CSV table of C-alpha atoms and ligand atoms in Angstrom, one decimal:
chain,number,residue,atom,x,y,z
Z,119,MET,CA,-74.4,-63.1,-59.1
Z,120,PRO,CA,-71.4,-61.2,-56.8
Z,121,ALA,CA,-67.8,-60.7,-55.7
Z,122,ILE,CA,-68.0,-58.3,-52.3
Z,123,VAL,CA,-65.0,-57.6,-51.1
Z,124,LEU,CA,-65.1,-56.7,-46.8
Z,125,ILE,CA,-62.8,-55.4,-44.8
Z,126,GLY,CA,-61.1,-53.2,-41.9
Z,127,ALA,CA,-61.7,-49.8,-41.9
Z,128,GLN,CA,-59.8,-48.4,-39.4
Z,129,TRP,CA,-56.6,-50.3,-37.1
Z,130,GLY,CA,-58.4,-53.0,-37.7
Z,131,ASP,CA,-61.1,-55.9,-34.6
Z,132,GLU,CA,-64.2,-53.2,-36.6
Z,133,GLY,CA,-66.0,-57.2,-36.2
Z,134,LYS,CA,-66.4,-57.8,-39.9
Z,135,GLY,CA,-68.6,-60.7,-38.0
Z,136,LYS,CA,-70.6,-58.8,-38.0
Z,137,ALA,CA,-71.2,-57.6,-41.7
Z,138,THR,CA,-70.5,-61.9,-42.7
Z,139,ASP,CA,-73.1,-62.7,-40.6
Z,140,LEU,CA,-76.0,-61.0,-43.0
Z,141,LEU,CA,-74.2,-62.0,-46.0
Z,142,GLY,CA,-73.8,-65.3,-44.8
Z,143,PRO,CA,-76.7,-67.4,-46.7
Z,144,ARG,CA,-76.4,-65.8,-49.9
Z,145,VAL,CA,-72.7,-66.9,-49.8
Z,146,ASP,CA,-70.7,-69.4,-51.6
Z,147,TYR,CA,-66.7,-69.0,-51.2
Z,148,VAL,CA,-64.9,-67.3,-48.6
Z,149,VAL,CA,-61.4,-65.7,-49.6
Z,150,LYS,CA,-58.6,-65.6,-46.6
Z,151,PHE,CA,-56.4,-63.1,-49.5
Z,152,ASN,CA,-53.9,-61.5,-47.0
Z,153,GLY,CA,-52.1,-61.9,-43.8
Z,154,GLY,CA,-51.6,-65.1,-41.6
Z,155,ASN,CA,-52.6,-66.1,-37.9
Z,156,ASN,CA,-51.7,-62.8,-36.4
Z,157,ALA,CA,-55.9,-62.0,-37.3
Z,158,GLY,CA,-58.2,-63.0,-34.7
Z,159,HIS,CA,-62.1,-63.4,-34.3
Z,160,THR,CA,-64.4,-64.9,-32.2
Z,161,VAL,CA,-67.6,-66.3,-33.9
Z,162,VAL,CA,-70.9,-67.8,-32.0
Z,163,VAL,CA,-73.3,-70.0,-33.5
Z,164,GLY,CA,-75.7,-71.2,-31.0
Z,165,ASP,CA,-74.3,-71.9,-27.8
Z,166,GLU,CA,-71.2,-72.3,-29.0
Z,167,LYS,CA,-67.7,-69.7,-29.1
Z,168,TYR,CA,-65.4,-69.9,-31.8
Z,169,ALA,CA,-61.5,-68.5,-32.0
Z,170,LEU,CA,-59.7,-68.3,-35.2
Z,171,HIS,CA,-56.7,-67.0,-36.1
Z,172,LEU,CA,-56.1,-68.1,-39.4
Z,173,LEU,CA,-59.0,-69.7,-40.7
Z,174,PRO,CA,-61.8,-68.3,-42.8
Z,175,SER,CA,-64.9,-67.6,-40.5
Z,176,GLY,CA,-66.8,-69.9,-43.8
Z,177,ILE,CA,-65.0,-73.0,-42.5
Z,178,LEU,CA,-68.5,-73.0,-39.9
Z,179,ALA,CA,-70.8,-72.8,-42.4
Z,180,PRO,CA,-71.8,-75.7,-43.8
Z,181,ASN,CA,-72.4,-74.4,-47.3
Z,182,VAL,CA,-69.5,-72.2,-47.6
Z,183,ILE,CA,-66.6,-73.3,-49.1
Z,184,PRO,CA,-63.5,-71.7,-47.0
Z,185,VAL,CA,-60.6,-70.5,-48.9
Z,186,ILE,CA,-57.0,-69.6,-48.3
Z,187,SER,CA,-55.5,-68.4,-51.3
Z,188,ASN,CA,-51.9,-67.5,-52.2
Z,189,GLY,CA,-52.0,-63.5,-50.4
Z,190,VAL,CA,-51.7,-65.8,-47.3
Z,191,VAL,CA,-48.7,-66.7,-45.8
Z,192,VAL,CA,-49.2,-69.7,-43.7
Z,193,ASP,CA,-47.8,-71.2,-40.3
Z,194,ILE,CA,-49.2,-75.5,-41.3
Z,195,GLU,CA,-48.5,-76.4,-37.0
Z,196,VAL,CA,-51.3,-73.5,-36.8
Z,197,LEU,CA,-53.4,-73.9,-39.3
Z,198,PHE,CA,-54.1,-78.2,-38.6
Z,199,ASP,CA,-54.1,-76.9,-34.6
Z,200,GLU,CA,-56.9,-75.5,-35.4
Z,201,LEU,CA,-58.5,-77.4,-37.7
Z,202,ASP,CA,-58.5,-80.1,-34.9
Z,203,ALA,CA,-59.8,-78.2,-32.4
Z,204,LEU,CA,-62.9,-78.0,-34.7
Z,205,ILE,CA,-62.7,-81.3,-35.8
Z,206,GLU,CA,-63.2,-82.2,-32.0
Z,207,ARG,CA,-66.6,-80.5,-32.2
Z,208,GLY,CA,-67.9,-82.2,-34.3
Z,209,VAL,CA,-67.6,-79.0,-37.1
Z,210,ASP,CA,-66.7,-80.3,-41.1
Z,211,VAL,CA,-64.1,-78.9,-42.3
Z,212,SER,CA,-63.3,-81.0,-45.3
Z,213,ARG,CA,-64.2,-78.2,-47.6
Z,214,LEU,CA,-61.5,-76.4,-46.8
Z,215,ILE,CA,-58.7,-75.7,-49.9
Z,216,VAL,CA,-55.8,-73.4,-50.1
Z,217,SER,CA,-53.6,-71.5,-52.7
Z,218,ALA,CA,-50.8,-74.2,-54.1
Z,219,ASN,CA,-49.1,-70.4,-53.8
Z,220,ALA,CA,-49.5,-69.7,-50.3
Z,221,HIS,CA,-46.4,-68.9,-48.9
Z,222,VAL,CA,-45.3,-70.8,-45.0
Z,223,ILE,CA,-44.2,-69.3,-42.1
Z,224,THR,CA,-41.8,-71.6,-40.3
Z,225,GLN,CA,-39.9,-71.8,-37.1
Z,226,TYR,CA,-37.4,-69.3,-38.2
Z,227,HIS,CA,-39.9,-66.6,-39.2
Z,228,ARG,CA,-41.7,-66.7,-35.5
Z,229,THR,CA,-38.1,-66.3,-34.1
Z,230,LEU,CA,-37.0,-63.4,-36.2
Z,231,ASP,CA,-39.9,-61.4,-35.4
Z,232,ARG,CA,-39.8,-61.4,-31.7
Z,233,VAL,CA,-35.5,-60.7,-32.3
Z,234,THR,CA,-35.7,-58.3,-34.5
Z,235,GLU,CA,-38.7,-56.7,-32.8
Z,236,ARG,CA,-36.7,-56.7,-29.7
Z,237,PHE,CA,-33.2,-55.1,-31.2
Z,238,LEU,CA,-36.0,-52.4,-32.7
Z,239,GLY,CA,-36.0,-50.8,-29.0
Z,240,LYS,CA,-38.3,-47.7,-29.4
Z,241,ARG,CA,-39.0,-47.9,-32.6
Z,242,GLN,CA,-41.2,-51.5,-32.3
Z,243,ILE,CA,-44.1,-51.8,-34.2
Z,244,GLY,CA,-46.3,-54.0,-31.8
Z,245,THR,CA,-45.9,-56.6,-33.4
Z,246,THR,CA,-48.2,-60.5,-33.0
Z,247,GLY,CA,-44.5,-62.1,-32.8
Z,248,ARG,CA,-46.3,-65.2,-35.4
Z,249,GLY,CA,-43.7,-64.5,-38.3
Z,250,ILE,CA,-45.2,-62.1,-40.2
Z,251,GLY,CA,-43.1,-59.7,-41.4
Z,252,PRO,CA,-40.1,-62.5,-41.8
Z,253,ALA,CA,-42.5,-64.3,-44.5
Z,254,TYR,CA,-43.8,-62.0,-46.4
Z,255,ALA,CA,-40.0,-60.3,-46.3
Z,256,ASP,CA,-39.3,-63.7,-47.7
Z,257,LYS,CA,-41.6,-63.9,-50.5
Z,258,ILE,CA,-40.2,-60.2,-51.4
Z,259,ASN,CA,-36.8,-61.6,-51.4
Z,260,ARG,CA,-37.5,-64.7,-53.4
Z,261,VAL,CA,-36.4,-66.8,-50.9
Z,262,GLY,CA,-39.8,-68.0,-49.3
Z,263,ILE,CA,-41.3,-70.9,-48.7
Z,264,ARG,CA,-44.2,-72.3,-51.3
Z,265,ILE,CA,-47.1,-74.9,-50.0
Z,266,GLN,CA,-46.1,-76.8,-53.6
Z,267,ASP,CA,-41.9,-76.7,-51.9
Z,268,LEU,CA,-43.2,-79.2,-49.8
Z,269,PHE,CA,-44.3,-82.3,-52.2
Z,270,ASP,CA,-40.6,-82.1,-54.3
Z,271,GLU,CA,-37.8,-82.8,-50.7
Z,272,ASN,CA,-35.3,-82.4,-53.5
Z,273,ILE,CA,-36.9,-78.2,-53.8
Z,274,LEU,CA,-37.7,-77.9,-50.8
Z,275,ARG,CA,-34.7,-78.8,-49.7
Z,276,GLN,CA,-32.6,-76.4,-51.2
Z,277,LYS,CA,-35.7,-73.1,-50.9
Z,278,VAL,CA,-34.8,-73.8,-47.0
Z,279,GLU,CA,-31.4,-73.7,-47.4
Z,280,GLY,CA,-31.1,-70.3,-49.5
Z,281,ALA,CA,-33.5,-68.8,-47.0
Z,282,LEU,CA,-31.5,-69.8,-44.2
Z,283,HIS,CA,-27.9,-69.0,-45.7
Z,284,GLN,CA,-28.3,-65.0,-44.3
Z,285,LYS,CA,-30.6,-65.7,-41.7
Z,286,ASN,CA,-28.1,-67.7,-39.5
Z,287,HIS,CA,-25.3,-65.4,-40.2
Z,288,MET,CA,-28.1,-62.8,-39.1
Z,289,LEU,CA,-29.0,-64.8,-36.3
Z,290,VAL,CA,-25.6,-65.9,-34.5
Z,291,LYS,CA,-23.7,-62.9,-35.4
Z,292,VAL,CA,-25.9,-60.6,-34.9
Z,293,TYR,CA,-28.7,-62.0,-32.3
Z,294,ASN,CA,-26.4,-64.3,-30.6
Z,295,ARG,CA,-29.0,-66.6,-31.3
Z,296,ARG,CA,-27.9,-70.7,-32.0
Z,297,ALA,CA,-28.2,-71.0,-35.8
Z,298,ILE,CA,-31.8,-73.3,-37.1
Z,299,LEU,CA,-30.6,-76.4,-39.0
Z,300,VAL,CA,-31.7,-76.8,-42.7
Z,301,ASP,CA,-32.6,-80.8,-41.2
Z,302,GLU,CA,-34.2,-79.5,-38.9
Z,303,ILE,CA,-36.9,-77.1,-41.3
Z,304,VAL,CA,-36.8,-79.2,-44.1
Z,305,ASP,CA,-38.3,-82.6,-41.6
Z,306,ASP,CA,-41.0,-80.3,-39.6
Z,307,LEU,CA,-42.1,-79.7,-43.4
Z,308,LEU,CA,-42.2,-82.4,-45.0
Z,309,SER,CA,-44.4,-84.1,-41.8
Z,310,TYR,CA,-47.1,-81.7,-43.0
Z,311,SER,CA,-47.2,-82.8,-46.6
Z,312,GLU,CA,-49.8,-85.7,-46.3
Z,313,ARG,CA,-52.2,-84.3,-44.3
Z,314,LEU,CA,-51.3,-80.9,-46.2
Z,315,LYS,CA,-51.9,-82.5,-49.4
Z,316,PRO,CA,-55.7,-83.2,-50.4
Z,317,MET,CA,-56.8,-79.4,-49.4
Z,318,VAL,CA,-54.2,-78.4,-52.3
Z,319,ALA,CA,-55.5,-76.3,-54.7
Z,320,ASP,CA,-55.1,-73.8,-57.7
Z,321,THR,CA,-57.6,-71.8,-55.9
Z,322,ALA,CA,-57.3,-68.9,-58.7
Z,323,LEU,CA,-58.5,-70.6,-61.0
Z,324,VAL,CA,-61.5,-72.5,-58.8
Z,325,LEU,CA,-62.8,-69.5,-57.8
Z,326,SER,CA,-62.4,-67.5,-60.9
Z,327,GLN,CA,-64.3,-71.1,-62.1
Z,328,ALA,CA,-66.7,-70.4,-59.8
Z,329,LEU,CA,-67.8,-66.8,-60.1
Z,330,ASP,CA,-68.4,-68.4,-64.1
Z,331,ALA,CA,-70.7,-70.2,-63.2
Z,332,GLY,CA,-73.1,-67.5,-61.1
Z,333,LYS,CA,-71.5,-68.3,-57.3
Z,334,THR,CA,-70.4,-65.4,-55.1
Z,335,VAL,CA,-67.9,-65.2,-53.2
Z,336,LEU,CA,-67.0,-63.9,-49.7
Z,337,PHE,CA,-63.0,-62.2,-49.9
Z,338,GLU,CA,-62.4,-61.3,-46.2
Z,339,GLY,CA,-59.3,-58.8,-45.5
Z,340,GLY,CA,-57.1,-59.4,-42.3
Z,341,GLN,CA,-56.4,-56.5,-40.6
Z,342,ALA,CA,-57.8,-52.9,-42.1
Z,343,THR,CA,-57.2,-49.9,-44.5
Z,344,MET,CA,-54.9,-47.9,-41.9
Z,345,LEU,CA,-52.9,-51.9,-41.5
Z,346,ASP,CA,-51.8,-52.2,-44.8
Z,347,VAL,CA,-48.5,-52.3,-46.2
Z,348,ASP,CA,-49.1,-49.8,-48.8
Z,349,HIS,CA,-51.3,-47.1,-47.8
Z,350,GLY,CA,-51.8,-47.9,-43.8
Z,351,THR,CA,-49.8,-45.6,-41.1
Z,352,TYR,CA,-45.9,-47.2,-42.7
Z,353,PRO,CA,-43.9,-48.4,-40.4
Z,354,PHE,CA,-46.8,-49.4,-38.3
Z,355,VAL,CA,-48.3,-51.8,-40.2
Z,356,THR,CA,-49.3,-55.5,-41.4
Z,357,SER,CA,-46.4,-56.9,-43.6
Z,358,SER,CA,-49.5,-57.6,-46.4
Z,359,ASN,CA,-52.3,-55.9,-48.3
Z,360,ALA,CA,-55.4,-55.1,-46.2
Z,361,THR,CA,-57.0,-52.7,-48.6
Z,362,SER,CA,-59.4,-54.2,-51.7
Z,363,GLY,CA,-56.7,-54.1,-54.2
Z,364,GLY,CA,-56.0,-56.8,-52.2
Z,365,ALA,CA,-58.2,-59.3,-52.5
Z,366,ALA,CA,-57.3,-59.4,-56.4
Z,367,THR,CA,-53.5,-59.7,-55.8
Z,368,GLY,CA,-54.0,-62.1,-53.6
Z,369,SER,CA,-56.3,-64.7,-55.2
Z,370,GLY,CA,-55.8,-63.5,-58.5
Z,371,VAL,CA,-59.0,-62.9,-58.8
Z,372,ALA,CA,-59.3,-60.2,-61.1
Z,373,PRO,CA,-60.3,-56.8,-60.3
Z,374,ASN,CA,-62.9,-55.7,-63.0
Z,375,ARG,CA,-65.1,-59.2,-61.1
Z,376,ILE,CA,-65.3,-57.2,-57.7
Z,377,ASP,CA,-68.7,-55.7,-57.9
Z,378,ARG,CA,-68.8,-54.9,-53.7
Z,379,VAL,CA,-67.0,-53.4,-51.7
Z,380,ILE,CA,-67.8,-53.1,-48.0
Z,381,ALA,CA,-65.8,-51.3,-45.5
Z,382,VAL,CA,-66.8,-52.7,-41.8
Z,383,VAL,CA,-66.1,-49.5,-39.1
Z,384,LYS,CA,-66.5,-48.9,-35.7
Z,385,ALA,CA,-68.4,-46.3,-33.7
Z,386,TYR,CA,-65.2,-45.5,-32.1
Z,387,THR,CA,-61.7,-45.7,-33.4
Z,388,THR,CA,-59.7,-48.6,-31.6
Z,389,ARG,CA,-55.8,-49.4,-32.1
Z,390,VAL,CA,-53.6,-52.4,-30.9
Z,391,GLY,CA,-49.7,-51.9,-30.7
Z,392,ALA,CA,-47.7,-48.5,-32.3
Z,393,GLY,CA,-48.1,-46.1,-34.1
Z,394,PRO,CA,-50.2,-43.1,-34.8
Z,395,PHE,CA,-54.1,-42.6,-34.0
Z,396,PRO,CA,-54.8,-38.6,-33.5
Z,397,THR,CA,-58.4,-39.7,-31.7
Z,398,GLU,CA,-56.2,-41.9,-29.2
Z,399,LEU,CA,-58.1,-40.9,-26.1
Z,400,PHE,CA,-55.6,-41.1,-22.6
Z,401,ASP,CA,-58.2,-40.0,-20.0
Z,402,ALA,CA,-61.8,-41.7,-18.1
Z,403,SER,CA,-63.3,-41.8,-21.7
Z,404,GLY,CA,-60.9,-43.5,-22.5
Z,405,ASP,CA,-61.2,-46.4,-20.1
Z,406,PHE,CA,-64.7,-46.3,-21.2
Z,407,LEU,CA,-65.2,-47.1,-24.7
Z,408,ARG,CA,-61.7,-50.0,-23.4
Z,409,ASP,CA,-64.8,-51.5,-20.4
Z,410,ASN,CA,-68.1,-50.7,-22.5
Z,411,GLY,CA,-66.4,-52.0,-25.4
Z,412,PHE,CA,-64.2,-55.3,-24.6
Z,413,GLU,CA,-61.7,-53.6,-26.2
Z,414,PHE,CA,-59.3,-56.4,-25.6
Z,415,GLY,CA,-56.8,-58.0,-28.1
Z,416,THR,CA,-57.8,-61.4,-29.4
Z,417,THR,CA,-54.7,-63.0,-30.6
Z,418,THR,CA,-52.5,-60.7,-27.9
Z,419,GLY,CA,-55.5,-59.8,-24.9
Z,420,ARG,CA,-53.9,-57.0,-25.3
Z,421,PRO,CA,-56.2,-54.0,-23.8
Z,422,ARG,CA,-56.3,-51.9,-27.2
Z,423,ARG,CA,-56.2,-48.4,-27.5
Z,424,CYS,CA,-59.1,-46.3,-28.1
Z,425,GLY,CA,-60.5,-43.1,-29.6
Z,426,TRP,CA,-63.0,-41.4,-31.4
Z,427,TYR,CA,-64.1,-41.7,-34.9
Z,428,ASP,CA,-62.1,-40.1,-37.1
Z,429,ALA,CA,-64.2,-39.5,-40.7
Z,430,PRO,CA,-61.3,-38.1,-42.6
Z,431,ILE,CA,-59.8,-41.5,-42.1
Z,432,ALA,CA,-63.3,-43.0,-42.9
Z,433,ARG,CA,-63.4,-40.9,-46.4
Z,434,TYR,CA,-59.2,-42.2,-46.9
Z,435,THR,CA,-61.0,-45.8,-46.7
Z,436,ALA,CA,-63.6,-45.1,-49.0
Z,437,ARG,CA,-61.3,-43.2,-51.6
Z,438,ILE,CA,-58.5,-46.2,-51.7
Z,439,ASN,CA,-60.7,-48.9,-51.5
Z,440,GLY,CA,-63.6,-48.0,-53.6
Z,441,VAL,CA,-66.3,-48.7,-50.4
Z,442,THR,CA,-69.7,-49.2,-52.0
Z,443,ASP,CA,-71.0,-49.7,-48.5
Z,444,PHE,CA,-69.6,-49.2,-44.7
Z,445,VAL,CA,-71.1,-51.3,-42.1
Z,446,LEU,CA,-70.8,-49.8,-38.4
Z,447,THR,CA,-70.1,-51.3,-35.4
Z,448,LYS,CA,-70.5,-51.0,-31.8
Z,449,LEU,CA,-73.1,-48.1,-31.9
Z,450,ASP,CA,-74.4,-49.3,-29.0
Z,451,VAL,CA,-71.0,-48.3,-27.3
Z,452,LEU,CA,-71.2,-45.5,-27.2
Z,453,THR,CA,-75.1,-44.5,-24.7
Z,454,GLY,CA,-74.6,-43.3,-21.5
Z,455,LEU,CA,-71.4,-40.4,-23.0
Z,456,GLU,CA,-73.6,-36.6,-22.7
Z,457,THR,CA,-71.9,-35.4,-26.1
Z,458,ILE,CA,-69.5,-37.9,-28.3
Z,459,PRO,CA,-66.7,-35.5,-30.2
Z,460,VAL,CA,-66.5,-36.7,-34.2
Z,461,CYS,CA,-63.0,-36.5,-35.8
Z,462,VAL,CA,-63.9,-33.7,-38.8
Z,463,ALA,CA,-60.1,-32.5,-40.0
Z,464,TYR,CA,-57.0,-32.1,-38.1
Z,465,ASP,CA,-54.6,-29.5,-37.2
Z,466,VAL,CA,-51.0,-30.0,-38.2
Z,467,ASP,CA,-48.7,-26.9,-36.6
Z,468,GLY,CA,-51.6,-24.8,-37.5
Z,469,GLU,CA,-52.9,-25.6,-41.1
Z,470,ARG,CA,-56.1,-27.6,-41.0
Z,471,HIS,CA,-56.6,-31.1,-42.9
Z,472,ASP,CA,-59.2,-32.4,-44.3
Z,473,GLU,CA,-58.2,-35.3,-45.7
Z,474,VAL,CA,-55.2,-37.8,-43.8
Z,475,PRO,CA,-51.8,-36.0,-45.2
Z,476,VAL,CA,-49.7,-37.9,-46.7
Z,477,SER,CA,-46.9,-37.1,-44.8
Z,478,GLN,CA,-45.8,-39.6,-41.6
Z,479,SER,CA,-44.8,-37.3,-39.5
Z,480,ASP,CA,-47.9,-34.8,-40.2
Z,481,PHE,CA,-50.3,-37.7,-39.3
Z,482,HIS,CA,-48.3,-38.0,-35.9
Z,483,HIS,CA,-48.4,-34.2,-34.8
Z,484,ALA,CA,-52.4,-34.3,-36.0
Z,485,ILE,CA,-54.5,-32.3,-33.8
Z,486,PRO,CA,-58.1,-33.8,-34.5
Z,487,ILE,CA,-60.3,-31.1,-34.7
Z,488,TYR,CA,-63.7,-32.3,-33.6
Z,489,GLU,CA,-67.6,-31.4,-33.5
Z,490,GLU,CA,-69.9,-32.5,-31.0
Z,491,PHE,CA,-72.6,-34.7,-31.3
Z,492,PRO,CA,-75.6,-34.7,-28.5
Z,493,GLY,CA,-75.6,-38.7,-26.6
Z,494,TRP,CA,-78.4,-41.0,-25.8
Z,495,ASP,CA,-79.1,-43.2,-22.9
Z,496,GLU,CA,-81.2,-45.5,-24.0
Z,497,ASP,CA,-80.4,-49.0,-24.1
Z,498,ILE,CA,-80.5,-50.2,-27.8
Z,499,THR,CA,-79.5,-53.4,-27.9
Z,500,GLY,CA,-83.2,-54.4,-28.6
Z,501,VAL,CA,-83.2,-52.1,-31.3
Z,502,ARG,CA,-84.1,-53.4,-35.0
Z,503,GLU,CA,-85.3,-50.4,-37.4
Z,504,PHE,CA,-83.3,-47.6,-38.0
Z,505,ASP,CA,-86.6,-45.1,-36.8
Z,506,ASP,CA,-86.9,-46.8,-33.7
Z,507,LEU,CA,-83.2,-45.8,-33.0
Z,508,PRO,CA,-82.8,-42.4,-29.9
Z,509,LYS,CA,-82.7,-39.5,-32.6
Z,510,ASN,CA,-79.8,-38.2,-31.6
Z,511,ALA,CA,-78.4,-42.3,-32.5
Z,512,ARG,CA,-80.0,-41.2,-35.6
Z,513,ASP,CA,-78.5,-37.7,-35.6
Z,514,TYR,CA,-74.9,-39.2,-34.2
Z,515,VAL,CA,-74.9,-42.2,-37.8
Z,516,LEU,CA,-76.3,-39.6,-40.1
Z,517,ALA,CA,-74.1,-37.1,-39.1
Z,518,VAL,CA,-71.0,-40.0,-39.6
Z,519,GLU,CA,-72.6,-41.5,-42.7
Z,520,ALA,CA,-72.9,-37.5,-44.6
Z,521,MET,CA,-68.9,-37.7,-43.3
Z,522,SER,CA,-67.6,-40.7,-44.1
Z,523,GLY,CA,-67.1,-41.0,-47.9
Z,524,SER,CA,-70.5,-43.7,-49.0
Z,525,ARG,CA,-73.8,-44.8,-47.3
Z,526,ILE,CA,-73.4,-46.4,-43.7
Z,527,SER,CA,-75.8,-49.4,-44.9
Z,528,ALA,CA,-76.1,-51.4,-41.4
Z,529,ILE,CA,-75.8,-50.9,-38.2
Z,530,GLY,CA,-74.6,-52.8,-35.6
Z,531,VAL,CA,-76.1,-52.5,-31.7
Z,532,GLY,CA,-75.3,-54.6,-29.5
Z,533,ALA,CA,-72.8,-58.1,-28.8
Z,534,ASP,CA,-75.5,-60.5,-31.0
Z,535,ARG,CA,-75.2,-62.0,-33.7
Z,536,GLU,CA,-78.8,-60.9,-34.5
Z,537,ALA,CA,-78.3,-56.9,-32.8
Z,538,ILE,CA,-78.0,-55.3,-36.0
Z,539,VAL,CA,-80.4,-52.4,-38.3
Z,540,VAL,CA,-80.4,-53.4,-41.8
Z,541,ARG,CA,-80.7,-50.1,-43.8
Z,542,HIS,CA,-80.1,-50.8,-47.4
Z,543,ASP,CA,-79.3,-54.1,-48.6
Z,544,LEU,CA,-75.6,-54.9,-48.8
Z,545,LEU,CA,-75.8,-56.3,-52.3
Z,546,ASP,CA,-78.2,-54.1,-53.9
P,884,IMP,P1,-47.9,-58.1,-37.5
P,884,IMP,O1,-49.3,-57.7,-38.4
P,884,IMP,O2,-48.1,-59.5,-36.4
P,884,IMP,O3,-46.4,-58.3,-38.1
P,884,IMP,O4,-48.4,-56.9,-36.5
P,884,IMP,C1,-48.1,-55.9,-37.4
P,884,IMP,C2,-49.2,-54.4,-36.1
P,884,IMP,O5,-50.4,-54.7,-36.9
P,884,IMP,C3,-49.3,-54.7,-34.9
P,884,IMP,O6,-49.3,-52.7,-34.8
P,884,IMP,C4,-50.4,-55.3,-34.6
P,884,IMP,O7,-50.4,-54.8,-33.6
P,884,IMP,C5,-51.0,-54.5,-35.8
P,884,IMP,N1,-52.0,-56.5,-36.5
P,884,IMP,C6,-51.5,-57.3,-37.2
P,884,IMP,N2,-52.8,-58.1,-36.5
P,884,IMP,C7,-54.5,-57.2,-36.0
P,884,IMP,C8,-56.0,-57.9,-36.3
P,884,IMP,O8,-55.9,-58.4,-36.7
P,884,IMP,N3,-56.1,-56.8,-36.0
P,884,IMP,C9,-56.1,-55.7,-35.3
P,884,IMP,N4,-54.3,-55.0,-35.5
P,884,IMP,C10,-53.4,-56.1,-35.6
């Protein structure tokens, strides 16, 4: 029984829910291994729609154990708010386990996220403002607060003092803000500890034992490959590893236990926040994709930047993550276009690049080289077999597959959960 990693192939919001649904009945554990409440996914169960930012999607499946592992940064207030909203709607959330080693997002991380963004001026990253970057910065600087620290008041106070010492100088002298009181933070964090305690576990051990016992574990990556702090479009990235390697470091499950890596890729490309995006459209085609694909952020409501499919990015994703299967989503959004351009390579100052350039400034200057594919007008939302798709839609998928470095095993053809065409079993 396998360990499966599910990740985003582009800049996020690829629609991972489609892949989760396909795997659904076979999964015993769903692990969130990176990021925090900067993510956003809408899960539809029956007639009910749930918007989750922090909790793994598995929280809604009665037979699944949802896990928040060590690689996550946890805003406990948000965690409890999301749990309460689900409890109110009758969802049993008692199976959730949270790693003792996960780091905590506090009020000062949220404050710093906002003030540092403002000070960056034109160089803003466009973060979600949830304190993600500052919390990871503290983790790397070794002044972070971990979930386990909430159960020892002395240790907690020492750590908060250590974390605030330098920050208060910055807040007061550089950012002209008031200093944050140690007591305020300690009291706030301690107020969560009683409710949190029963959820806390050695999740690395639990997951390894689950795999030993033949269970199926799904590692659900937040954000996506091009937002990965090491392999994305740095510095316009999130502060964690959203690639498949992050599933190992972010959970404590060894990399050689991972059997499948599924990447979800949109039939076109979107991005929120700042940073390079070679195939971005500023014309009516961009509006067409945004309107037809409902491309507005789940977490911040921001309109997403939209552009054509970028095959070098898909190939890059296949290579960096060891992708075994792609799930191509939102193919139906392209219905009605006369021709569909696909970026096959880039022109950088007159030189052709078939792969994503390693240099940030080359990628900033990359001009897409497009190949055009004929479109289709037929409504494909009811199609469930690949052979029933219009010929031009099939040809588009096959062409994109040939350029993307791994097989396309499933295709999303509509917003409904069942609106999916399966070509290969994701676990086979
Ligand atoms: P942060 O993760 O809030 O620090 O934001 C860093 C960058 O990642 C910004 O461009 C965000 O818009 C982007 N980002 C973070 N989470 C998501 C997500 O779930 N989907 C898409 N973009 C995201």
